[in-house]
PDB file of N, CA and C in Angstrom:
ATOM      1  N   MET A1456       9.675 -50.576  15.051  1.00  0.00           N
ATOM      2  CA  MET A1456      11.418 -51.393  14.562  1.00  0.00           C
ATOM      3  C   MET A1456      11.732 -50.669  15.587  1.00  0.00           C
ATOM      4  N   SER A1457      13.102 -51.472  17.107  1.00  0.00           N
ATOM      5  CA  SER A1457      13.702 -50.585  17.794  1.00  0.00           C
ATOM      6  C   SER A1457      14.520 -51.171  16.511  1.00  0.00           C
ATOM      7  N   TYR A1458      15.430 -50.129  18.076  1.00  0.00           N
ATOM      8  CA  TYR A1458      17.019 -49.890  17.292  1.00  0.00           C
ATOM      9  C   TYR A1458      17.632 -51.032  17.738  1.00  0.00           C
ATOM     10  N   GLN A1459      17.474 -52.197  18.154  1.00  0.00           N
ATOM     11  CA  GLN A1459      18.581 -53.165  18.208  1.00  0.00           C
ATOM     12  C   GLN A1459      17.531 -54.336  17.751  1.00  0.00           C
ATOM     13  N   ASP A1460      17.495 -54.628  16.248  1.00  0.00           N
ATOM     14  CA  ASP A1460      16.619 -54.617  15.947  1.00  0.00           C
ATOM     15  C   ASP A1460      16.771 -54.098  14.328  1.00  0.00           C
ATOM     16  N   LEU A1461      16.665 -53.291  13.779  1.00  0.00           N
ATOM     17  CA  LEU A1461      16.932 -52.100  12.928  1.00  0.00           C
ATOM     18  C   LEU A1461      19.010 -52.732  12.675  1.00  0.00           C
ATOM     19  N   SER A1462      19.878 -52.129  13.634  1.00  0.00           N
ATOM     20  CA  SER A1462      21.269 -52.360  14.458  1.00  0.00           C
ATOM     21  C   SER A1462      21.628 -53.958  13.950  1.00  0.00           C
ATOM     22  N   ALA A1463      20.368 -54.742  14.355  1.00  0.00           N
ATOM     23  CA  ALA A1463      20.980 -56.027  13.713  1.00  0.00           C
ATOM     24  C   ALA A1463      20.866 -56.897  12.378  1.00  0.00           C
ATOM     25  N   ARG A1464      19.990 -55.558  11.950  1.00  0.00           N
ATOM     26  CA  ARG A1464      19.862 -56.295  10.303  1.00  0.00           C
ATOM     27  C   ARG A1464      20.295 -55.214   9.027  1.00  0.00           C
ATOM     28  N   TYR A1465      20.767 -54.094   9.660  1.00  0.00           N
ATOM     29  CA  TYR A1465      21.061 -53.563   9.180  1.00  0.00           C
ATOM     30  C   TYR A1465      22.585 -52.864   9.628  1.00  0.00           C
ATOM     31  N   PRO A1466      23.251 -53.230  10.001  1.00  0.00           N
ATOM     32  CA  PRO A1466      24.841 -52.687  10.782  1.00  0.00           C
ATOM     33  C   PRO A1466      25.562 -52.111  10.369  1.00  0.00           C
ATOM     34  N   GLU A1467      25.745 -51.649   8.285  1.00  0.00           N
ATOM     35  CA  GLU A1467      26.476 -50.966   8.141  1.00  0.00           C
ATOM     36  C   GLU A1467      25.179 -49.234   7.827  1.00  0.00           C
ATOM     37  N   TYR A1468      24.335 -49.513   8.530  1.00  0.00           N
ATOM     38  CA  TYR A1468      23.849 -48.695   8.291  1.00  0.00           C
ATOM     39  C   TYR A1468      23.298 -48.075   9.974  1.00  0.00           C
ATOM     40  N   ILE A1469      23.189 -46.560   9.770  1.00  0.00           N
ATOM     41  CA  ILE A1469      22.740 -45.939  11.543  1.00  0.00           C
ATOM     42  C   ILE A1469      21.249 -45.197  11.401  1.00  0.00           C
ATOM     43  N   ALA A1470      20.020 -45.653  11.962  1.00  0.00           N
ATOM     44  CA  ALA A1470      18.870 -45.051  11.645  1.00  0.00           C
ATOM     45  C   ALA A1470      18.676 -44.025  12.502  1.00  0.00           C
ATOM     46  N   ALA A1471      18.263 -43.230  11.290  1.00  0.00           N
ATOM     47  CA  ALA A1471      17.987 -41.280  12.241  1.00  0.00           C
ATOM     48  C   ALA A1471      16.562 -40.759  11.730  1.00  0.00           C
ATOM     49  N   ILE A1472      15.986 -40.438  12.834  1.00  0.00           N
ATOM     50  CA  ILE A1472      15.065 -40.129  12.463  1.00  0.00           C
ATOM     51  C   ILE A1472      15.045 -38.346  13.175  1.00  0.00           C
ATOM     52  N   VAL A1473      13.991 -37.554  12.456  1.00  0.00           N
ATOM     53  CA  VAL A1473      14.765 -36.285  11.743  1.00  0.00           C
ATOM     54  C   VAL A1473      13.241 -35.275  12.344  1.00  0.00           C
ATOM     55  N   PHE A1474      13.309 -34.424  12.888  1.00  0.00           N
ATOM     56  CA  PHE A1474      12.236 -33.542  13.385  1.00  0.00           C
ATOM     57  C   PHE A1474      12.535 -32.011  13.281  1.00  0.00           C
ATOM     58  N   ALA A1475      11.295 -31.157  12.823  1.00  0.00           N
ATOM     59  CA  ALA A1475      11.544 -29.675  12.401  1.00  0.00           C
ATOM     60  C   ALA A1475      10.390 -29.160  13.740  1.00  0.00           C
ATOM     61  N   ASP A1476      11.398 -27.758  12.983  1.00  0.00           N
ATOM     62  CA  ASP A1476       9.857 -26.972  14.181  1.00  0.00           C
ATOM     63  C   ASP A1476       8.664 -26.456  13.667  1.00  0.00           C
ATOM     64  N   LYS A1477       7.748 -26.003  14.203  1.00  0.00           N
ATOM     65  CA  LYS A1477       6.339 -25.815  13.448  1.00  0.00           C
ATOM     66  C   LYS A1477       6.474 -25.372  12.216  1.00  0.00           C
ATOM     67  N   ASP A1478       6.804 -24.454  11.803  1.00  0.00           N
ATOM     68  CA  ASP A1478       6.875 -23.684  10.857  1.00  0.00           C
ATOM     69  C   ASP A1478       7.212 -24.816   9.442  1.00  0.00           C
ATOM     70  N   ILE A1479       8.298 -25.438   9.680  1.00  0.00           N
ATOM     71  CA  ILE A1479       8.687 -26.563   8.892  1.00  0.00           C
ATOM     72  C   ILE A1479       7.759 -27.691   8.522  1.00  0.00           C
ATOM     73  N   GLU A1480       8.037 -28.016   9.859  1.00  0.00           N
ATOM     74  CA  GLU A1480       7.153 -29.090  10.263  1.00  0.00           C
ATOM     75  C   GLU A1480       6.139 -30.634   8.967  1.00  0.00           C
ATOM     76  N   PRO A1481       5.260 -29.838   8.271  1.00  0.00           N
ATOM     77  CA  PRO A1481       4.627 -29.779   7.793  1.00  0.00           C
ATOM     78  C   PRO A1481       4.874 -29.699   5.883  1.00  0.00           C
ATOM     79  N   PHE A1482       5.682 -29.418   5.780  1.00  0.00           N
ATOM     80  CA  PHE A1482       6.540 -29.270   4.719  1.00  0.00           C
ATOM     81  C   PHE A1482       7.712 -31.204   4.195  1.00  0.00           C
ATOM     82  N   ILE A1483       7.916 -31.958   5.606  1.00  0.00           N
ATOM     83  CA  ILE A1483       9.070 -32.393   5.895  1.00  0.00           C
ATOM     84  C   ILE A1483       8.002 -33.879   5.176  1.00  0.00           C
ATOM     85  N   LYS A1484       8.949 -34.493   3.960  1.00  0.00           N
ATOM     86  CA  LYS A1484       8.266 -36.313   3.008  1.00  0.00           C
ATOM     87  C   LYS A1484       7.908 -37.625   3.984  1.00  0.00           C
ATOM     88  N   LYS A1485       9.460 -37.277   4.581  1.00  0.00           N
ATOM     89  CA  LYS A1485      10.060 -38.336   5.355  1.00  0.00           C
ATOM     90  C   LYS A1485      10.504 -38.031   6.851  1.00  0.00           C
ATOM     91  N   LYS A1486      10.761 -38.288   7.664  1.00  0.00           N
ATOM     92  CA  LYS A1486      11.061 -38.544   9.127  1.00  0.00           C
ATOM     93  C   LYS A1486      11.832 -39.148   9.024  1.00  0.00           C
ATOM     94  N   LYS A1487      11.475 -41.261   8.760  1.00  0.00           N
ATOM     95  CA  LYS A1487      12.730 -42.130   9.903  1.00  0.00           C
ATOM     96  C   LYS A1487      13.911 -41.958   8.296  1.00  0.00           C
ATOM     97  N   TYR A1488      15.578 -42.035   7.767  1.00  0.00           N
ATOM     98  CA  TYR A1488      16.166 -42.616   7.327  1.00  0.00           C
ATOM     99  C   TYR A1488      17.450 -43.415   8.350  1.00  0.00           C
ATOM    100  N   LEU A1489      17.629 -44.613   7.101  1.00  0.00           N
ATOM    101  CA  LEU A1489      20.080 -45.716   7.020  1.00  0.00           C
ATOM    102  C   LEU A1489      19.969 -44.876   6.646  1.00  0.00           C
ATOM    103  N   ILE A1490      21.175 -44.341   7.505  1.00  0.00           N
ATOM    104  CA  ILE A1490      22.371 -43.828   6.894  1.00  0.00           C
ATOM    105  C   ILE A1490      23.332 -44.428   6.870  1.00  0.00           C
ATOM    106  N   PRO A1491      24.012 -44.403   5.268  1.00  0.00           N
ATOM    107  CA  PRO A1491      25.307 -45.221   5.708  1.00  0.00           C
ATOM    108  C   PRO A1491      26.406 -44.344   6.682  1.00  0.00           C
ATOM    109  N   ARG A1492      27.232 -45.895   6.942  1.00  0.00           N
ATOM    110  CA  ARG A1492      27.351 -45.311   8.622  1.00  0.00           C
ATOM    111  C   ARG A1492      29.154 -44.610   7.579  1.00  0.00           C
ATOM    112  N   ASP A1493      30.133 -44.523   6.664  1.00  0.00           N
ATOM    113  CA  ASP A1493      30.975 -44.336   5.877  1.00  0.00           C
ATOM    114  C   ASP A1493      30.280 -43.082   5.119  1.00  0.00           C
ATOM    115  N   ILE A1494      30.449 -42.720   5.190  1.00  0.00           N
ATOM    116  CA  ILE A1494      29.239 -41.393   4.756  1.00  0.00           C
ATOM    117  C   ILE A1494      29.310 -39.883   4.880  1.00  0.00           C
ATOM    118  N   ASN A1495      29.609 -38.369   4.808  1.00  0.00           N
ATOM    119  CA  ASN A1495      30.240 -37.312   5.671  1.00  0.00           C
ATOM    120  C   ASN A1495      28.189 -36.772   6.150  1.00  0.00           C
ATOM    121  N   PHE A1496      28.396 -35.409   6.638  1.00  0.00           N
ATOM    122  CA  PHE A1496      26.666 -35.617   6.925  1.00  0.00           C
ATOM    123  C   PHE A1496      26.358 -34.434   6.369  1.00  0.00           C
ATOM    124  N   GLY A1497      27.526 -34.015   5.683  1.00  0.00           N
ATOM    125  CA  GLY A1497      26.677 -33.346   4.029  1.00  0.00           C
ATOM    126  C   GLY A1497      25.965 -34.953   3.099  1.00  0.00           C
ATOM    127  N   SER A1498      26.157 -35.254   2.842  1.00  0.00           N
ATOM    128  CA  SER A1498      25.981 -36.342   2.233  1.00  0.00           C
ATOM    129  C   SER A1498      24.022 -36.162   2.637  1.00  0.00           C
ATOM    130  N   ALA A1499      24.203 -36.691   4.045  1.00  0.00           N
ATOM    131  CA  ALA A1499      23.186 -36.812   4.616  1.00  0.00           C
ATOM    132  C   ALA A1499      22.223 -35.340   4.787  1.00  0.00           C
ATOM    133  N   MET A1500      22.513 -34.437   4.782  1.00  0.00           N
ATOM    134  CA  MET A1500      21.766 -33.585   4.397  1.00  0.00           C
ATOM    135  C   MET A1500      21.499 -33.004   2.692  1.00  0.00           C
ATOM    136  N   ILE A1501      21.923 -33.281   1.963  1.00  0.00           N
ATOM    137  CA  ILE A1501      21.064 -33.627   1.151  1.00  0.00           C
ATOM    138  C   ILE A1501      20.211 -34.703   0.778  1.00  0.00           C
ATOM    139  N   SER A1502      20.168 -35.928   1.351  1.00  0.00           N
ATOM    140  CA  SER A1502      19.393 -36.291   1.329  1.00  0.00           C
ATOM    141  C   SER A1502      17.816 -36.168   1.994  1.00  0.00           C
ATOM    142  N   ILE A1503      17.879 -35.600   3.340  1.00  0.00           N
ATOM    143  CA  ILE A1503      17.544 -35.033   3.740  1.00  0.00           C
ATOM    144  C   ILE A1503      16.059 -34.042   3.103  1.00  0.00           C
ATOM    145  N   ARG A1504      17.515 -32.702   2.478  1.00  0.00           N
ATOM    146  CA  ARG A1504      17.231 -32.167   2.315  1.00  0.00           C
ATOM    147  C   ARG A1504      16.435 -31.914   1.006  1.00  0.00           C
ATOM    148  N   LYS A1505      16.838 -32.834  -0.188  1.00  0.00           N
ATOM    149  CA  LYS A1505      15.493 -33.564  -0.785  1.00  0.00           C
ATOM    150  C   LYS A1505      14.180 -33.633  -0.809  1.00  0.00           C
ATOM    151  N   ASN A1506      13.539 -34.353   0.634  1.00  0.00           N
ATOM    152  CA  ASN A1506      12.892 -34.785   0.941  1.00  0.00           C
ATOM    153  C   ASN A1506      11.798 -33.236   1.806  1.00  0.00           C
ATOM    154  N   ILE A1507      11.976 -32.242   1.482  1.00  0.00           N
ATOM    155  CA  ILE A1507      11.355 -31.499   2.709  1.00  0.00           C
ATOM    156  C   ILE A1507      10.981 -30.127   1.135  1.00  0.00           C
ATOM    157  N   VAL A1508       9.669 -30.232   1.329  1.00  0.00           N
ATOM    158  CA  VAL A1508       9.225 -29.368  -0.036  1.00  0.00           C
ATOM    159  C   VAL A1508       9.617 -27.673   0.692  1.00  0.00           C
ATOM    160  N   MET A1509       9.998 -26.863  -0.280  1.00  0.00           N
ATOM    161  CA  MET A1509      10.935 -26.188   0.032  1.00  0.00           C
ATOM    162  C   MET A1509      11.645 -25.831  -0.601  1.00  0.00           C
ATOM    163  N   LYS A1510      11.677 -23.874  -1.157  1.00  0.00           N
ATOM    164  CA  LYS A1510      12.156 -22.925  -2.256  1.00  0.00           C
ATOM    165  C   LYS A1510      13.519 -23.455  -1.559  1.00  0.00           C
ATOM    166  N   SER A1511      14.566 -24.107  -2.855  1.00  0.00           N
ATOM    167  CA  SER A1511      15.959 -23.702  -2.592  1.00  0.00           C
ATOM    168  C   SER A1511      16.947 -23.141  -2.587  1.00  0.00           C
ATOM    169  N   SER A1512      15.879 -21.894  -2.106  1.00  0.00           N
ATOM    170  CA  SER A1512      16.956 -20.468  -1.584  1.00  0.00           C
ATOM    171  C   SER A1512      16.546 -20.231  -0.183  1.00  0.00           C
ATOM    172  N   ASP A1513      15.144 -21.184   0.302  1.00  0.00           N
ATOM    173  CA  ASP A1513      14.752 -21.943   1.438  1.00  0.00           C
ATOM    174  C   ASP A1513      16.482 -21.525   2.613  1.00  0.00           C
ATOM    175  N   ALA A1514      16.585 -21.556   3.635  1.00  0.00           N
ATOM    176  CA  ALA A1514      18.662 -21.491   4.127  1.00  0.00           C
ATOM    177  C   ALA A1514      17.591 -22.589   5.781  1.00  0.00           C
ATOM    178  N   LEU A1515      18.313 -23.693   6.069  1.00  0.00           N
ATOM    179  CA  LEU A1515      18.087 -24.644   6.322  1.00  0.00           C
ATOM    180  C   LEU A1515      19.349 -25.107   8.051  1.00  0.00           C
ATOM    181  N   ILE A1516      19.188 -25.079   8.751  1.00  0.00           N
ATOM    182  CA  ILE A1516      20.008 -25.596   9.111  1.00  0.00           C
ATOM    183  C   ILE A1516      19.626 -26.775   9.940  1.00  0.00           C
ATOM    184  N   TYR A1517      21.129 -28.007  10.097  1.00  0.00           N
ATOM    185  CA  TYR A1517      20.693 -28.842  10.727  1.00  0.00           C
ATOM    186  C   TYR A1517      21.654 -29.457  12.175  1.00  0.00           C
ATOM    187  N   MET A1518      20.958 -30.360  13.314  1.00  0.00           N
ATOM    188  CA  MET A1518      20.714 -30.007  14.379  1.00  0.00           C
ATOM    189  C   MET A1518      21.175 -31.424  15.488  1.00  0.00           C
ATOM    190  N   VAL A1519      22.126 -32.111  15.983  1.00  0.00           N
ATOM    191  CA  VAL A1519      22.818 -33.229  16.423  1.00  0.00           C
ATOM    192  C   VAL A1519      22.291 -32.603  17.900  1.00  0.00           C
ATOM    193  N   ASP A1520      21.731 -32.741  18.564  1.00  0.00           N
ATOM    194  CA  ASP A1520      22.396 -32.583  20.392  1.00  0.00           C
ATOM    195  C   ASP A1520      22.327 -31.074  20.076  1.00  0.00           C
ATOM    196  N   ASN A1521      21.335 -30.739  19.967  1.00  0.00           N
ATOM    197  CA  ASN A1521      22.055 -29.445  20.201  1.00  0.00           C
ATOM    198  C   ASN A1521      23.066 -28.004  19.429  1.00  0.00           C
ATOM    199  N   ARG A1522      23.757 -29.046  19.047  1.00  0.00           N
ATOM    200  CA  ARG A1522      24.807 -28.876  17.964  1.00  0.00           C
ATOM    201  C   ARG A1522      24.783 -28.869  16.410  1.00  0.00           C
ATOM    202  N   ILE A1523      25.222 -27.700  16.267  1.00  0.00           N
ATOM    203  CA  ILE A1523      25.268 -28.051  14.792  1.00  0.00           C
ATOM    204  C   ILE A1523      26.621 -28.371  14.183  1.00  0.00           C
ATOM    205  N   ILE A1524      26.600 -29.140  13.463  1.00  0.00           N
ATOM    206  CA  ILE A1524      27.416 -29.760  13.091  1.00  0.00           C
ATOM    207  C   ILE A1524      28.358 -29.937  11.970  1.00  0.00           C
ATOM    208  N   SER A1525      29.130 -30.082  12.112  1.00  0.00           N
ATOM    209  CA  SER A1525      29.883 -29.304  10.642  1.00  0.00           C
ATOM    210  C   SER A1525      29.755 -30.987   9.450  1.00  0.00           C
ATOM    211  N   PRO A1526      29.083 -30.279   7.904  1.00  0.00           N
ATOM    212  CA  PRO A1526      29.249 -31.528   6.476  1.00  0.00           C
ATOM    213  C   PRO A1526      30.184 -31.980   6.975  1.00  0.00           C
ATOM    214  N   ASN A1527      31.885 -32.284   7.314  1.00  0.00           N
ATOM    215  CA  ASN A1527      32.562 -32.602   7.003  1.00  0.00           C
ATOM    216  C   ASN A1527      32.868 -34.069   8.340  1.00  0.00           C
ATOM    217  N   ILE A1528      32.425 -34.046   8.974  1.00  0.00           N
ATOM    218  CA  ILE A1528      32.219 -34.990   9.669  1.00  0.00           C
ATOM    219  C   ILE A1528      31.703 -35.843   9.918  1.00  0.00           C
ATOM    220  N   MET A1529      32.139 -36.943   9.984  1.00  0.00           N
ATOM    221  CA  MET A1529      31.846 -38.653   9.318  1.00  0.00           C
ATOM    222  C   MET A1529      30.827 -39.289  10.005  1.00  0.00           C
ATOM    223  N   MET A1530      29.639 -40.012   9.608  1.00  0.00           N
ATOM    224  CA  MET A1530      28.195 -39.924  10.691  1.00  0.00           C
ATOM    225  C   MET A1530      28.446 -41.843  11.573  1.00  0.00           C
ATOM    226  N   ARG A1531      30.107 -41.765  11.186  1.00  0.00           N
ATOM    227  CA  ARG A1531      30.272 -42.758  12.408  1.00  0.00           C
ATOM    228  C   ARG A1531      30.300 -42.593  13.443  1.00  0.00           C
ATOM    229  N   GLU A1532      31.304 -40.590  13.279  1.00  0.00           N
ATOM    230  CA  GLU A1532      31.181 -39.821  14.518  1.00  0.00           C
ATOM    231  C   GLU A1532      30.356 -39.597  15.314  1.00  0.00           C
ATOM    232  N   LEU A1533      29.252 -39.609  14.557  1.00  0.00           N
ATOM    233  CA  LEU A1533      27.337 -39.162  14.775  1.00  0.00           C
ATOM    234  C   LEU A1533      26.489 -39.969  16.396  1.00  0.00           C
ATOM    235  N   GLN A1534      27.417 -41.674  15.762  1.00  0.00           N
ATOM    236  CA  GLN A1534      26.490 -42.379  16.388  1.00  0.00           C
ATOM    237  C   GLN A1534      27.086 -42.718  17.359  1.00  0.00           C
ATOM    238  N   LYS A1535      25.451 -42.861  18.731  1.00  0.00           N
ATOM    239  CA  LYS A1535      25.744 -43.019  20.308  1.00  0.00           C
ATOM    240  C   LYS A1535      24.623 -43.953  20.186  1.00  0.00           C
ATOM    241  N   LYS A1536      23.909 -44.311  21.245  1.00  0.00           N
ATOM    242  CA  LYS A1536      23.573 -46.106  21.342  1.00  0.00           C
ATOM    243  C   LYS A1536      22.242 -46.786  20.639  1.00  0.00           C
ATOM    244  N   ASP A1537      21.635 -44.899  20.489  1.00  0.00           N
ATOM    245  CA  ASP A1537      19.672 -45.345  19.858  1.00  0.00           C
ATOM    246  C   ASP A1537      20.116 -44.742  19.235  1.00  0.00           C
ATOM    247  N   PHE A1538      18.998 -44.912  18.160  1.00  0.00           N
ATOM    248  CA  PHE A1538      18.844 -43.389  16.873  1.00  0.00           C
ATOM    249  C   PHE A1538      19.148 -42.418  17.646  1.00  0.00           C
ATOM    250  N   LEU A1539      19.552 -41.903  15.657  1.00  0.00           N
ATOM    251  CA  LEU A1539      19.788 -40.426  16.053  1.00  0.00           C
ATOM    252  C   LEU A1539      19.336 -39.263  15.634  1.00  0.00           C
ATOM    253  N   TYR A1540      19.124 -38.564  16.184  1.00  0.00           N
ATOM    254  CA  TYR A1540      18.073 -37.561  15.729  1.00  0.00           C
ATOM    255  C   TYR A1540      18.761 -36.244  15.562  1.00  0.00           C
ATOM    256  N   ILE A1541      17.906 -35.880  14.140  1.00  0.00           N
ATOM    257  CA  ILE A1541      18.282 -34.708  13.517  1.00  0.00           C
ATOM    258  C   ILE A1541      17.499 -33.734  13.442  1.00  0.00           C
ATOM    259  N   LYS A1542      17.700 -32.331  13.754  1.00  0.00           N
ATOM    260  CA  LYS A1542      16.891 -31.638  14.228  1.00  0.00           C
ATOM    261  C   LYS A1542      16.792 -30.225  12.808  1.00  0.00           C
ATOM    262  N   VAL A1543      15.334 -29.927  11.801  1.00  0.00           N
ATOM    263  CA  VAL A1543      15.936 -29.695  11.394  1.00  0.00           C
ATOM    264  C   VAL A1543      15.278 -27.820  11.638  1.00  0.00           C
ATOM    265  N   CYS A1544      15.686 -25.891  11.636  1.00  0.00           N
ATOM    266  CA  CYS A1544      15.552 -25.630  11.921  1.00  0.00           C
ATOM    267  C   CYS A1544      15.314 -24.653   9.912  1.00  0.00           C
ATOM    268  N   ARG A1545      14.292 -23.550  10.226  1.00  0.00           N
ATOM    269  CA  ARG A1545      14.657 -22.829   9.200  1.00  0.00           C
ATOM    270  C   ARG A1545      15.576 -21.823   9.559  1.00  0.00           C
ATOM    271  N   GLU A1546      16.648 -21.196   8.702  1.00  0.00           N
ATOM    272  CA  GLU A1546      17.705 -19.794   9.459  1.00  0.00           C
ATOM    273  C   GLU A1546      16.817 -18.765   8.570  1.00  0.00           C
ATOM    274  N   SER A1547      16.564 -17.684   9.955  1.00  0.00           N
ATOM    275  CA  SER A1547      16.110 -16.322   9.776  1.00  0.00           C
ATOM    276  C   SER A1547      17.717 -15.388   9.103  1.00  0.00           C
ATOM    277  N   THR A1548      17.028 -15.216   7.956  1.00  0.00           N
ATOM    278  CA  THR A1548      17.925 -14.500   7.237  1.00  0.00           C
ATOM    279  C   THR A1548      16.969 -13.683   6.613  1.00  0.00           C
ATOM    280  N   PHE A1549      17.824 -11.802   5.890  1.00  0.00           N
ATOM    281  CA  PHE A1549      16.963 -10.969   6.102  1.00  0.00           C
ATOM    282  C   PHE A1549      17.909 -10.390   4.754  1.00  0.00           C
ATOM    283  N   GLY A1550      16.756  -9.825   3.826  1.00  0.00           N
ATOM    284  CA  GLY A1550      18.000  -9.724   1.778  1.00  0.00           C
ATOM    285  C   GLY A1550      17.546 -10.356   1.230  1.00  0.00           C
TER     286      GLY A1550
END
């Protein structure tokens, strides 16, 4: 389905596609989302995290346009003319 079809059918949602690094890719159960425009990015991060099968102690970074997005920003502020692409990366932590 094209972006124009989705935005016409679901005007109150943002169509998002999640992609990840090679080490996380096999653990993602769901890659396409319809996210409400009126929630913050932190709520979207929680719903994406629920569909990644990893230990809860593994730290993940979420990026849009190669920028780390604040969890407080509203989804409608991230909306562009096309699908919203969200990249998920594993954070390297020690200890």
